[in-house]
Short mmCIF file of C-alpha atoms in Angstrom, two decimals:
data_model
loop_
_atom_site.label_atom_id
_atom_site.label_comp_id
_atom_site.label_asym_id
_atom_site.label_seq_id
_atom_site.Cartn_x
_atom_site.Cartn_y
_atom_site.Cartn_z
CA MET A 607 97.04 -9.92 9.20
CA ASP A 608 96.45 -10.16 13.20
CA GLY A 609 96.58 -13.84 14.85
CA GLN A 610 93.35 -14.76 15.02
CA MET A 611 93.26 -14.38 11.13
CA LEU A 612 96.11 -16.41 11.00
CA VAL A 613 94.52 -19.03 13.46
CA SER A 614 91.22 -19.16 11.69
CA LEU A 615 93.41 -19.16 7.93
CA GLY A 616 96.09 -21.99 8.75
CA LEU A 617 92.76 -24.58 10.15
CA ILE A 618 90.72 -23.53 6.64
CA LEU A 619 93.56 -24.37 4.97
CA ALA A 620 94.47 -27.45 6.71
CA THR A 621 91.06 -28.79 6.54
CA PHE A 622 91.44 -27.53 2.79
CA ALA A 623 94.38 -29.52 1.76
CA LEU A 624 92.64 -32.64 3.44
CA TYR A 625 89.85 -32.52 1.51
CA ILE A 626 91.13 -32.45 -1.80
CA GLY A 627 94.11 -35.07 -0.71
CA ILE A 628 90.94 -37.13 0.50
CA SER A 629 89.21 -36.54 -3.36
CA ILE A 630 92.69 -37.40 -5.27
CA PHE A 631 93.63 -40.20 -3.48
CA ASN A 632 89.60 -41.38 -4.26
CA ARG A 633 89.56 -40.08 -7.71
CA ALA A 634 86.77 -41.61 -9.66
CA LYS A 635 88.23 -43.76 -12.35
CA GLN A 636 84.84 -45.07 -13.78
CA THR A 637 81.26 -43.54 -13.88
CA SER A 638 80.33 -46.18 -11.17
CA ASP A 639 83.06 -44.39 -8.69
CA PHE A 640 81.57 -41.33 -10.08
CA TYR A 641 78.08 -41.47 -9.32
CA VAL A 642 77.42 -43.69 -6.41
CA ALA A 643 81.10 -44.28 -5.07
CA SER A 644 80.73 -48.63 -6.79
CA ARG A 645 78.10 -48.90 -4.22
CA GLY A 646 80.75 -50.43 -1.50
CA ILE A 647 80.67 -47.73 1.35
CA PRO A 648 79.39 -48.99 4.54
CA PRO A 649 76.75 -48.04 6.07
CA PHE A 650 78.18 -46.32 9.63
CA TRP A 651 80.81 -44.53 7.29
CA ASN A 652 77.79 -43.73 4.66
CA GLY A 653 75.40 -42.36 7.70
CA MET A 654 78.11 -40.43 8.59
CA ALA A 655 78.93 -39.26 5.15
CA ILE A 656 74.75 -38.80 4.97
CA GLY A 657 75.56 -36.36 8.32
CA GLY A 658 78.14 -34.45 6.30
CA ASP A 659 76.18 -33.94 3.32
CA TRP A 660 72.98 -33.14 5.55
CA MET A 661 75.03 -30.47 7.48
CA SER A 662 74.57 -27.89 5.32
CA ALA A 663 75.63 -24.32 5.67
CA ALA A 664 71.76 -23.83 6.46
CA SER A 665 71.96 -26.24 9.47
CA PHE A 666 75.59 -25.24 10.57
CA ILE A 667 75.66 -21.33 10.22
CA GLY A 668 71.63 -20.79 9.76
CA MET A 669 69.94 -22.97 11.89
CA ALA A 670 71.40 -21.53 15.80
CA GLY A 671 70.53 -17.77 13.75
CA THR A 672 67.11 -18.82 13.20
CA VAL A 673 66.01 -20.51 16.25
CA LEU A 674 67.60 -17.41 18.10
CA ALA A 675 65.33 -14.70 16.20
CA LEU A 676 62.42 -16.74 16.05
CA GLY A 677 62.65 -18.98 19.24
CA TYR A 678 59.85 -21.42 19.72
CA ASP A 679 58.86 -20.77 16.37
CA GLY A 680 62.19 -21.91 14.48
CA LEU A 681 61.69 -25.24 15.87
CA ALA A 682 60.18 -25.96 12.84
CA TYR A 683 63.34 -26.26 11.13
CA ILE A 684 64.56 -28.74 13.17
CA MET A 685 61.35 -30.88 13.97
CA GLY A 686 60.88 -31.13 10.01
CA TRP A 687 64.34 -31.94 8.85
CA THR A 688 64.91 -34.44 11.81
CA GLY A 689 61.51 -36.16 10.54
CA GLY A 690 62.12 -36.21 7.14
CA TYR A 691 64.44 -38.37 7.32
CA LEU A 692 61.96 -41.05 9.21
CA LEU A 693 60.23 -41.12 6.30
CA LEU A 694 63.00 -41.96 3.91
CA THR A 695 64.32 -44.54 5.93
CA PHE A 696 61.52 -46.63 6.48
CA LEU A 697 59.65 -45.07 3.19
CA LEU A 698 61.96 -44.84 0.24
CA ALA A 699 65.94 -45.87 1.12
CA PRO A 700 65.60 -49.38 0.81
CA GLN A 701 63.08 -49.80 -2.24
CA LEU A 702 64.96 -47.35 -4.18
CA ARG A 703 68.48 -48.78 -3.43
CA LYS A 704 66.92 -52.31 -4.47
CA TYR A 705 65.87 -50.59 -7.73
CA GLY A 706 69.35 -50.15 -8.52
CA ARG A 707 69.74 -47.25 -10.31
CA PHE A 708 72.62 -43.94 -10.71
CA THR A 709 70.37 -41.31 -9.95
CA VAL A 710 66.25 -40.45 -9.03
CA PRO A 711 65.63 -39.33 -12.56
CA GLU A 712 66.69 -42.96 -14.17
CA PHE A 713 64.10 -44.12 -11.21
CA ILE A 714 61.52 -42.20 -12.26
CA GLY A 715 62.07 -42.65 -16.20
CA ASP A 716 62.84 -46.65 -15.74
CA ARG A 717 60.28 -47.18 -13.07
CA PHE A 718 57.65 -45.44 -15.64
CA ASP A 719 59.52 -46.51 -19.03
CA SER A 720 58.71 -42.92 -19.70
CA ASN A 721 61.91 -40.58 -21.50
CA PRO A 722 59.50 -37.74 -20.82
CA ALA A 723 59.26 -38.11 -17.23
CA ARG A 724 63.21 -38.66 -16.75
CA LEU A 725 63.62 -35.42 -18.67
CA ILE A 726 61.15 -33.82 -16.25
CA ALA A 727 63.01 -35.32 -13.24
CA ALA A 728 66.12 -34.26 -14.22
CA ILE A 729 65.44 -30.77 -15.36
CA ALA A 730 63.79 -30.71 -11.98
CA THR A 731 66.26 -32.10 -9.98
CA ILE A 732 68.87 -29.28 -11.40
CA ILE A 733 66.48 -26.75 -10.39
CA ILE A 734 65.97 -28.03 -6.89
CA SER A 735 69.87 -28.76 -6.39
CA PHE A 736 70.96 -25.36 -7.69
CA THR A 737 68.39 -23.48 -5.79
CA TYR A 738 69.87 -25.24 -2.62
CA ILE A 739 73.52 -25.18 -3.79
CA VAL A 740 73.43 -21.19 -3.98
CA GLY A 741 72.35 -21.04 0.03
CA GLN A 742 75.80 -22.96 -0.16
CA LEU A 743 77.59 -20.62 -1.28
CA SER A 744 76.21 -17.60 0.35
CA GLY A 745 77.63 -19.81 3.59
CA SER A 746 80.82 -20.08 2.31
CA GLY A 747 80.96 -16.15 1.77
CA VAL A 748 79.86 -15.58 5.07
CA VAL A 749 82.63 -17.35 6.75
CA ILE A 750 85.71 -16.02 4.31
CA GLY A 751 83.94 -12.34 4.44
CA ARG A 752 84.31 -12.38 8.35
CA LEU A 753 87.65 -13.87 8.13
CA PHE A 754 89.25 -11.66 6.04
CA SER A 755 86.90 -8.82 6.95
CA ILE A 756 86.02 -8.00 3.36
CA PRO A 757 82.04 -8.03 1.82
CA ALA A 758 80.20 -11.48 1.56
CA MET A 759 80.52 -11.63 -1.81
CA TYR A 760 84.04 -11.62 -2.25
CA GLY A 761 84.15 -14.44 0.13
CA THR A 762 81.73 -16.34 -2.12
CA MET A 763 84.11 -16.41 -5.37
CA ILE A 764 86.94 -17.72 -3.10
CA GLY A 765 84.27 -20.83 -2.23
CA VAL A 766 83.37 -21.29 -5.36
CA VAL A 767 87.03 -22.23 -7.00
CA ILE A 768 87.53 -24.39 -4.21
CA ILE A 769 84.20 -26.26 -4.00
CA ALA A 770 85.03 -26.82 -7.98
CA ILE A 771 88.15 -27.87 -7.40
CA TYR A 772 87.28 -30.94 -4.90
CA ALA A 773 83.98 -32.24 -7.10
CA THR A 774 85.75 -32.17 -10.70
CA LEU A 775 87.78 -34.28 -8.78
CA GLY A 776 86.75 -37.23 -7.17
CA GLY A 777 82.92 -37.31 -8.32
CA MET A 778 80.95 -39.83 -5.15
CA LYS A 779 83.85 -41.67 -3.87
CA GLY A 780 85.80 -39.06 -3.52
CA VAL A 781 83.28 -36.98 -1.75
CA THR A 782 82.12 -39.40 0.11
CA TRP A 783 85.14 -39.83 2.04
CA THR A 784 85.78 -35.83 1.88
CA GLN A 785 81.95 -35.66 3.95
CA VAL A 786 83.12 -37.98 6.47
CA ALA A 787 86.01 -35.96 7.43
CA GLN A 788 83.64 -32.77 7.19
CA TYR A 789 81.26 -34.75 9.82
CA ILE A 790 83.88 -34.86 12.12
CA ILE A 791 85.63 -31.71 11.61
CA LEU A 792 82.05 -29.57 11.38
CA ILE A 793 80.33 -31.63 14.48
CA ILE A 794 83.64 -31.13 16.85
CA ALA A 795 83.58 -27.14 15.50
CA TYR A 796 79.93 -26.76 16.83
CA ILE A 797 79.96 -28.92 19.93
CA ILE A 798 83.04 -27.19 22.02
CA PRO A 799 81.89 -23.63 21.57
CA ILE A 800 78.01 -24.85 23.49
CA VAL A 801 80.27 -26.35 26.15
CA PHE A 802 82.51 -23.91 26.97
CA MET A 803 79.79 -21.24 26.93
CA SER A 804 77.90 -23.92 29.46
CA LEU A 805 80.73 -23.78 31.54
CA GLN A 806 80.98 -19.96 31.62
CA VAL A 807 77.12 -19.11 32.32
CA THR A 808 76.29 -22.01 34.15
CA GLY A 809 79.64 -24.14 35.46
CA ASN A 810 78.16 -27.30 33.54
CA PRO A 811 79.79 -28.60 30.45
CA LEU A 812 76.49 -30.63 29.27
CA PRO A 813 74.72 -27.48 27.35
CA TRP A 814 71.70 -30.06 26.57
CA LEU A 815 71.14 -30.44 30.16
CA THR A 816 71.22 -26.67 31.33
CA TYR A 817 70.46 -24.19 28.54
CA GLY A 818 66.33 -24.77 30.09
CA ASN A 819 67.53 -22.52 32.78
CA VAL A 820 68.66 -20.10 30.75
CA VAL A 821 65.96 -19.68 28.77
CA ASP A 822 64.06 -19.24 31.76
CA GLU A 823 66.52 -16.52 32.82
CA ILE A 824 65.95 -15.23 29.16
CA GLY A 825 62.12 -15.45 29.76
CA ALA A 826 62.28 -13.02 32.73
CA ILE A 827 64.85 -10.44 30.62
CA ASP A 828 61.74 -10.28 27.69
CA ARG A 829 59.25 -9.43 30.70
CA GLU A 830 61.47 -6.69 32.25
CA LEU A 831 61.80 -5.82 28.24
CA GLY A 832 58.35 -5.97 27.62
CA LEU A 833 59.22 -8.38 24.57
CA SER A 834 57.03 -11.59 23.86
CA GLU A 835 58.97 -14.20 25.85
CA TYR A 836 61.79 -15.98 23.40
CA PHE A 837 59.41 -19.72 24.35
CA ALA A 838 56.07 -18.54 23.49
CA PRO A 839 54.90 -20.72 20.43
CA PHE A 840 53.98 -18.75 17.25
CA ALA A 841 55.31 -15.31 18.53
CA GLU A 842 56.62 -14.47 14.93
CA SER A 843 54.47 -16.80 12.82
CA ASP A 844 50.84 -18.53 13.36
CA LYS A 845 50.26 -22.05 13.32
CA SER A 846 49.43 -22.62 9.99
CA GLN A 847 52.90 -21.67 8.97
CA PHE A 848 54.59 -23.55 12.05
CA ILE A 849 52.76 -26.84 10.08
CA ALA A 850 53.16 -25.50 6.70
CA LEU A 851 57.13 -24.88 7.70
CA MET A 852 57.68 -28.43 9.30
CA PHE A 853 55.38 -30.27 6.49
CA THR A 854 57.64 -28.99 3.56
CA LEU A 855 60.87 -29.88 5.08
CA MET A 856 59.53 -33.52 6.13
CA VAL A 857 58.79 -34.21 2.71
CA GLY A 858 61.26 -32.35 0.85
CA THR A 859 63.88 -34.49 2.80
CA SER A 860 62.45 -37.67 1.87
CA ALA A 861 62.49 -36.02 -1.78
CA LEU A 862 65.60 -34.15 -1.59
CA PRO A 863 67.71 -36.13 -4.80
CA HIS A 864 71.41 -35.25 -3.54
CA VAL A 865 69.82 -37.20 -0.04
CA ILE A 866 68.45 -40.23 -1.79
CA VAL A 867 71.53 -41.04 -3.63
CA ARG A 868 73.72 -41.45 -0.83
CA PHE A 869 71.47 -44.32 -0.24
CA TYR A 870 72.30 -45.88 -3.90
CA THR A 871 76.13 -45.64 -2.49
CA VAL A 872 75.41 -48.57 -0.20
CA THR A 873 75.67 -52.81 -0.95
CA THR A 874 71.95 -54.05 0.17
CA MET A 875 68.13 -52.46 1.30
CA LYS A 876 69.41 -53.52 4.70
CA ALA A 877 72.36 -50.99 4.67
CA ALA A 878 70.52 -48.69 3.42
CA ARG A 879 67.91 -49.13 6.04
CA TRP A 880 71.33 -48.63 8.31
CA SER A 881 72.74 -45.96 6.99
CA GLY A 882 69.22 -43.66 7.91
CA ALA A 883 69.65 -45.40 11.27
CA TRP A 884 73.21 -43.73 11.63
CA ALA A 885 72.35 -40.74 9.92
CA LEU A 886 69.83 -39.90 12.37
CA LEU A 887 72.03 -40.20 15.48
CA PHE A 888 74.52 -38.08 14.00
CA ILE A 889 72.07 -35.67 12.40
CA GLY A 890 71.12 -35.51 16.02
CA PHE A 891 74.22 -34.41 17.26
CA LEU A 892 73.94 -31.16 15.95
CA TYR A 893 69.88 -30.56 15.97
CA LEU A 894 69.67 -31.31 19.55
CA SER A 895 72.58 -28.74 20.01
CA ALA A 896 71.62 -25.92 18.04
CA PRO A 897 68.76 -24.73 20.81
CA ALA A 898 71.34 -24.48 23.34
CA TYR A 899 73.39 -22.26 20.67
CA ALA A 900 70.94 -19.95 20.75
CA ALA A 901 70.14 -20.05 24.00
CA PHE A 902 73.71 -19.12 25.10
CA SER A 903 74.20 -16.83 22.50
CA ARG A 904 70.80 -14.95 23.20
CA PHE A 905 71.50 -14.75 26.85
CA ILE A 906 75.44 -13.46 26.59
CA LEU A 907 74.38 -10.69 24.12
CA MET A 908 71.16 -9.84 26.42
CA THR A 909 73.96 -9.55 29.48
CA GLN A 910 77.25 -8.74 28.54
CA VAL A 911 76.78 -6.61 25.16
CA ALA A 912 73.06 -4.89 25.80
CA GLY A 913 73.72 -2.11 28.61
CA GLN A 914 77.33 -0.95 27.10
CA PRO A 915 77.80 2.49 26.81
CA MET A 916 78.32 2.84 22.81
CA ASP A 917 81.63 3.90 22.91
CA GLN A 918 82.97 0.65 25.09
CA LEU A 919 81.56 -1.73 22.61
CA PRO A 920 83.79 -5.06 22.47
CA ALA A 921 86.10 -5.07 19.25
CA TRP A 922 84.29 -8.36 17.54
CA THR A 923 81.55 -5.69 16.80
CA ASP A 924 83.61 -3.64 14.49
CA ASN A 925 84.23 -6.85 12.56
CA TRP A 926 81.15 -8.08 11.54
CA ILE A 927 79.59 -4.72 10.90
CA ASN A 928 81.67 -4.62 7.93
CA THR A 929 80.61 -7.72 6.74
CA GLY A 930 76.81 -6.26 6.50
CA LEU A 931 75.42 -9.22 8.95
CA LEU A 932 75.52 -6.68 12.23
CA GLU A 933 73.48 -3.46 12.53
CA ILE A 934 74.00 -1.40 15.83
CA ALA A 935 72.14 1.76 16.30
CA ASP A 936 71.60 4.25 19.13
CA GLN A 937 67.67 5.05 18.24
CA ASP A 938 67.12 6.88 21.19
CA GLY A 939 70.31 8.97 21.77
CA ASP A 940 71.32 7.67 25.26
CA GLY A 941 74.66 6.66 24.80
CA VAL A 942 74.00 3.51 26.07
CA LEU A 943 73.36 -0.18 23.40
CA ASP A 944 69.76 -1.53 24.23
CA TRP A 945 68.97 -5.03 23.21
CA THR A 946 66.10 -3.68 20.61
CA GLU A 947 68.63 -1.27 19.14
CA ILE A 948 71.23 -4.57 17.80
CA ALA A 949 70.10 -6.18 14.62
CA VAL A 950 71.75 -9.45 14.78
CA GLY A 951 71.49 -10.91 11.05
CA ASN A 952 70.78 -14.79 11.00
CA ASP A 953 74.00 -16.06 9.19
CA MET A 954 76.20 -14.90 11.96
CA VAL A 955 74.80 -15.96 15.13
CA VAL A 956 77.19 -19.48 15.06
CA MET A 957 80.16 -17.55 13.33
CA ALA A 958 80.15 -14.53 15.87
CA THR A 959 79.65 -16.58 19.20
CA PRO A 960 83.21 -17.53 19.86
CA GLU A 961 84.27 -14.31 19.88
CA ILE A 962 81.35 -12.75 21.93
CA ALA A 963 81.79 -15.41 24.35
CA ASN A 964 85.41 -14.58 24.35
CA LEU A 965 86.34 -18.35 23.94
CA GLY A 966 89.75 -17.67 22.18
CA MET A 967 91.63 -17.49 18.30
CA PHE A 968 91.92 -21.15 18.41
CA VAL A 969 87.61 -21.83 18.87
CA ILE A 970 86.93 -18.74 16.22
CA GLY A 971 89.21 -20.22 13.73
CA LEU A 972 88.05 -24.17 14.57
CA VAL A 973 84.29 -22.74 13.92
CA ALA A 974 85.31 -21.04 10.67
CA ALA A 975 86.62 -24.51 9.68
CA GLY A 976 83.43 -25.81 10.74
CA ALA A 977 81.13 -23.59 8.82
CA MET A 978 83.15 -23.97 5.25
CA ALA A 979 83.20 -28.20 6.38
CA ALA A 980 79.27 -27.92 5.98
CA ALA A 981 78.99 -25.35 3.30
CA LEU A 982 81.55 -27.44 1.08
CA SER A 983 80.03 -31.51 2.33
CA THR A 984 76.64 -30.08 1.06
CA ALA A 985 77.82 -28.34 -1.74
CA GLY A 986 79.93 -31.41 -3.40
CA GLY A 987 76.85 -33.93 -2.80
CA LEU A 988 74.83 -31.52 -4.60
CA LEU A 989 77.62 -30.82 -7.55
CA ILE A 990 77.28 -34.53 -8.19
CA THR A 991 73.67 -34.64 -8.13
CA ILE A 992 73.85 -31.74 -10.84
CA SER A 993 76.54 -33.21 -12.74
CA SER A 994 74.79 -36.97 -12.58
CA SER A 995 71.19 -35.37 -13.88
CA PHE A 996 73.00 -33.84 -16.88
CA ALA A 997 75.21 -36.15 -17.83
CA HIS A 998 74.43 -39.16 -17.09
CA ASP A 999 69.71 -38.33 -17.28
CA ILE A 1000 70.18 -36.24 -19.92
CA TYR A 1001 73.12 -36.74 -22.25
CA TYR A 1002 74.02 -40.77 -21.49
CA ARG A 1003 70.37 -41.91 -21.57
CA LEU A 1004 68.80 -39.49 -23.81
CA VAL A 1005 71.27 -37.65 -26.00
CA ASN A 1006 74.19 -40.55 -26.77
CA PRO A 1007 73.36 -44.03 -25.63
CA GLN A 1008 76.66 -44.92 -26.90
CA ALA A 1009 79.06 -42.48 -25.24
CA THR A 1010 81.47 -44.25 -23.47
CA ASP A 1011 82.80 -44.13 -19.75
CA GLN A 1012 85.53 -41.24 -20.42
CA ARG A 1013 83.18 -39.33 -22.14
CA ARG A 1014 80.64 -39.26 -19.71
CA LEU A 1015 82.89 -38.39 -16.81
CA LYS A 1016 84.30 -35.38 -18.94
CA ALA A 1017 80.62 -34.54 -19.35
CA GLY A 1018 79.76 -34.67 -15.62
CA ARG A 1019 83.10 -32.69 -15.07
CA ILE A 1020 82.29 -29.88 -17.09
CA ALA A 1021 78.37 -29.83 -15.57
CA ILE A 1022 80.00 -29.32 -12.14
CA VAL A 1023 82.07 -26.23 -13.27
CA LEU A 1024 79.83 -24.20 -15.37
CA SER A 1025 76.98 -25.20 -12.45
CA THR A 1026 79.09 -23.97 -9.68
CA VAL A 1027 80.10 -20.98 -11.67
CA VAL A 1028 76.75 -19.96 -12.23
CA ALA A 1029 75.62 -20.62 -9.12
CA GLY A 1030 78.45 -18.91 -7.29
CA LEU A 1031 77.01 -15.51 -9.62
CA ILE A 1032 73.37 -15.71 -8.40
CA ALA A 1033 75.22 -16.11 -4.54
CA LEU A 1034 77.05 -12.82 -4.53
CA ASP A 1035 73.47 -11.34 -4.28
CA PRO A 1036 71.53 -14.08 -2.78
CA PRO A 1037 67.74 -13.71 -2.70
CA GLY A 1038 67.06 -14.26 0.90
CA VAL A 1039 68.68 -15.82 4.38
CA ILE A 1040 70.54 -19.23 3.80
CA THR A 1041 67.91 -20.63 5.63
CA GLN A 1042 65.13 -19.31 3.59
CA ILE A 1043 66.72 -20.22 0.17
CA VAL A 1044 67.41 -23.99 1.78
CA ALA A 1045 63.47 -24.02 2.41
CA TRP A 1046 62.85 -23.31 -1.28
CA ALA A 1047 64.62 -25.84 -2.13
CA PHE A 1048 63.47 -28.08 0.23
CA ALA A 1049 59.71 -26.83 -0.47
CA LEU A 1050 60.69 -27.48 -4.92
CA ALA A 1051 61.63 -31.48 -4.20
CA GLY A 1052 58.91 -32.28 -2.30
CA GLY A 1053 56.30 -30.98 -4.23
CA THR A 1054 57.82 -32.21 -7.46
CA PHE A 1055 59.57 -35.35 -6.16
CA PHE A 1056 57.94 -36.91 -3.35
CA PRO A 1057 54.54 -37.96 -4.56
CA VAL A 1058 56.04 -39.38 -7.51
CA LEU A 1059 58.14 -41.67 -5.76
CA PHE A 1060 56.02 -42.41 -3.25
CA LEU A 1061 53.35 -43.74 -4.75
CA GLY A 1062 56.13 -44.79 -7.73
CA VAL A 1063 57.48 -47.04 -4.51
CA TRP A 1064 54.01 -48.20 -3.39
CA TRP A 1065 51.23 -48.17 -5.77
CA LYS A 1066 51.31 -50.74 -8.51
CA ARG A 1067 48.55 -48.47 -11.01
CA MET A 1068 50.53 -45.56 -11.15
CA ASN A 1069 51.83 -44.28 -14.72
CA ALA A 1070 54.13 -42.32 -16.52
CA GLN A 1071 51.47 -40.14 -17.57
CA GLY A 1072 50.29 -39.65 -14.02
CA ALA A 1073 54.05 -39.29 -12.69
CA VAL A 1074 54.33 -36.62 -15.81
CA ALA A 1075 51.50 -34.29 -14.22
CA GLY A 1076 52.63 -34.36 -10.94
CA MET A 1077 55.75 -33.30 -11.63
CA LEU A 1078 54.93 -30.51 -13.74
CA ILE A 1079 51.78 -29.81 -11.52
CA GLY A 1080 53.62 -30.27 -8.65
CA LEU A 1081 56.42 -28.38 -9.67
CA GLY A 1082 54.50 -25.54 -11.19
CA SER A 1083 52.12 -25.27 -8.33
CA THR A 1084 55.22 -24.84 -5.81
CA LEU A 1085 57.07 -22.17 -7.78
CA GLY A 1086 54.36 -20.59 -8.14
CA TYR A 1087 53.18 -20.08 -4.70
CA ILE A 1088 57.05 -19.19 -3.57
CA PHE A 1089 57.03 -16.32 -6.19
CA LEU A 1090 53.05 -14.87 -5.01
CA SER A 1091 53.85 -15.09 -0.77
CA MET A 1092 56.97 -13.49 -1.49
CA ASN A 1093 54.54 -10.89 -3.58
CA GLY A 1094 52.23 -10.59 -0.44
CA ILE A 1095 49.67 -12.74 -1.64
CA MET A 1096 49.12 -15.78 0.76
CA LEU A 1097 46.43 -18.69 1.82
CA PHE A 1098 45.74 -19.36 5.12
CA GLY A 1099 48.70 -17.45 6.16
CA ILE A 1100 51.65 -19.81 5.04
CA GLN A 1101 54.68 -18.18 3.50
CA ASP A 1102 57.00 -19.06 0.98
CA THR A 1103 58.96 -21.63 2.96
CA GLY A 1104 55.78 -23.01 3.59
CA ALA A 1105 54.99 -23.74 0.08
CA GLY A 1106 55.67 -27.60 0.20
CA LEU A 1107 51.66 -27.65 1.56
CA ILE A 1108 50.72 -26.70 -1.31
CA GLY A 1109 52.48 -28.17 -4.16
CA VAL A 1110 52.43 -31.68 -2.74
CA PRO A 1111 48.71 -32.52 -2.21
CA MET A 1112 48.23 -30.97 -5.95
CA ASN A 1113 51.11 -33.58 -7.32
CA LEU A 1114 49.91 -36.00 -5.53
CA LEU A 1115 45.90 -35.42 -6.94
CA ALA A 1116 47.76 -35.07 -10.09
CA CYS A 1117 49.24 -38.59 -9.54
CA ILE A 1118 46.12 -40.51 -8.68
CA ILE A 1119 43.46 -39.11 -11.33
CA VAL A 1120 46.02 -38.90 -14.25
CA SER A 1121 46.88 -42.56 -13.80
CA LEU A 1122 43.07 -43.56 -13.20
CA MET A 1123 42.30 -41.84 -16.24
CA THR A 1124 44.24 -43.48 -18.30
CA ALA A 1125 46.05 -46.98 -18.92
CA PRO A 1126 47.65 -49.18 -16.97
CA PRO A 1127 51.12 -49.52 -16.92
CA ALA A 1128 52.90 -52.68 -18.22
CA GLN A 1129 52.39 -55.60 -16.64
CA ARG A 1130 56.12 -56.32 -16.02
CA LEU A 1131 56.18 -52.36 -14.85
CA GLN A 1132 53.62 -53.37 -11.65
CA ASP A 1133 55.80 -56.38 -10.88
CA ASP A 1134 58.80 -54.20 -10.42
CA VAL A 1135 57.06 -52.02 -7.97
CA ILE A 1136 55.59 -55.29 -6.12
CA ASP A 1137 59.27 -56.91 -6.42
CA LEU A 1138 60.78 -53.81 -4.07
CA ARG A 1139 59.02 -55.28 -1.03
CA TYR A 1140 60.82 -58.02 -0.86
CA PRO A 1141 64.15 -58.34 0.67
CA GLU A 1142 67.29 -58.59 -2.36
CA GLN A 1143 67.08 -62.78 -1.96
CA MET A 1144 63.92 -62.58 -3.44
CA THR A 1145 62.01 -61.90 -6.72
CA TYR A 1146 58.78 -61.47 -7.71
CA LYS A 1147 57.66 -63.13 -10.84
CA ASP A 1148 54.58 -63.86 -12.62
CA GLY A 1149 52.63 -63.63 -9.03
CA GLU A 1150 55.13 -65.93 -7.33
CA VAL A 1151 57.93 -65.03 -5.17
CA TRP A 1152 61.01 -66.52 -6.10
CA MET A 1153 64.39 -67.20 -4.35
CA ASN A 1154 67.66 -65.64 -6.12
CA ASP A 1155 69.39 -68.57 -4.84
CA GLY A 1156 67.95 -71.40 -6.99
CA THR A 1157 66.06 -72.76 -4.11
CA GLY A 1158 63.07 -72.44 -5.43
CA LYS A 1159 59.90 -70.54 -4.53
#
């Protein structure tokens, strides 16, 4: 085992010990701990935990690689993911927090007073979270695979074991504080390499100010090689796909059950809004850095690796060829590696950059630890969501309402272990790259939940029949379009990752048409909807607004 592997392994094992230690210290002792951390997380730390939850393997490992490969077109991911938080913070999160439930299916079931709606929402939540977690486990496989120079599938198996242990122990309370630690580790690990690269290439340690000049130089190299310029809009996709992808990620972000549940862990509506504001700040640190990461990585590859004799390539190339994420071939037989003869997997860019830029063993190990933190933090939140959908929404609310706290906790922990193992098996041979798999989860979340949650909060006439019809049609049409587009059948050039633009309008129309064609909901349910618009200090009842402190109307 070489020194680099020892340093990386040491840092990763140290962070694993930290995460498991936090989970044991904050071990869930009751169901409110397990599902919503007893609603006692301060907004600043909750915002940071949301950042950790959000900074998945797709963001940490895949985002810069996607921007490197797609150039301007990859910015749809950044704009869609950050824009979705604005929708969530202003339109849904405070109202959902005031309603005071544990999960998204529970809100849907109680808001529409419908067990069929609750069941459909719980099953959809499991499908969405399951799709998402496959991407995270694939990410952990990439990291561990590179660390030991083994195929990524074996790395995935190791990741499955770690994730199952700490998510099962701590529940939401443990996962929240673990995610805070993971955010701190991953953001340091993400920013340090681009600071060093910026110093190497430009002499300035602020990459956010310097990478524009590097992009210009990349454009000049592209023109010399006769390639599409790196920053040319819509070179890799057309406008319809760019808009569809951005829309899908926006509505998906604001409807993802594992993201929404984070806003249930604070005390008030105001705290929910502030959590969203802090989350945007913490998420912005990484997303403003991803284009810089992509630009510096591409520049160093084009200027220091391309053009080298095939027998003098850096040692790191062999390590990454072993993982299957890098392909090199001297296609013209001239003995020199050309830029067009390098096939870089999107998922290797962030992990390989410290080696490409020769930043030293510690930085390489730090990035490996950060990438594992990203995969684990999101996987933890997803597992809690899957667990709560099964143990709380299906087992407790529908199957056994008399279940004790201990039985519900046991059911939740069993659900975590089973879902981790099954998702791990699928991740051994993932159906796409990490960002693609994650985009499917967003399309399914937006197509299934966004119209139902939005109308459920803001339109009192929305009823159970509309919600059921909307979820079924939205889920079915989104899934159907993903399969069709992967088989070459597309509308207006929209690919599988933009399927939300198909599912969301169909869901919205179904909700409105079916609700208007059927009886309105009971008056108390309509009053509940209007009540959501007032702060916690007020309650809407019988057409009047009352102060909760007893001082009257």
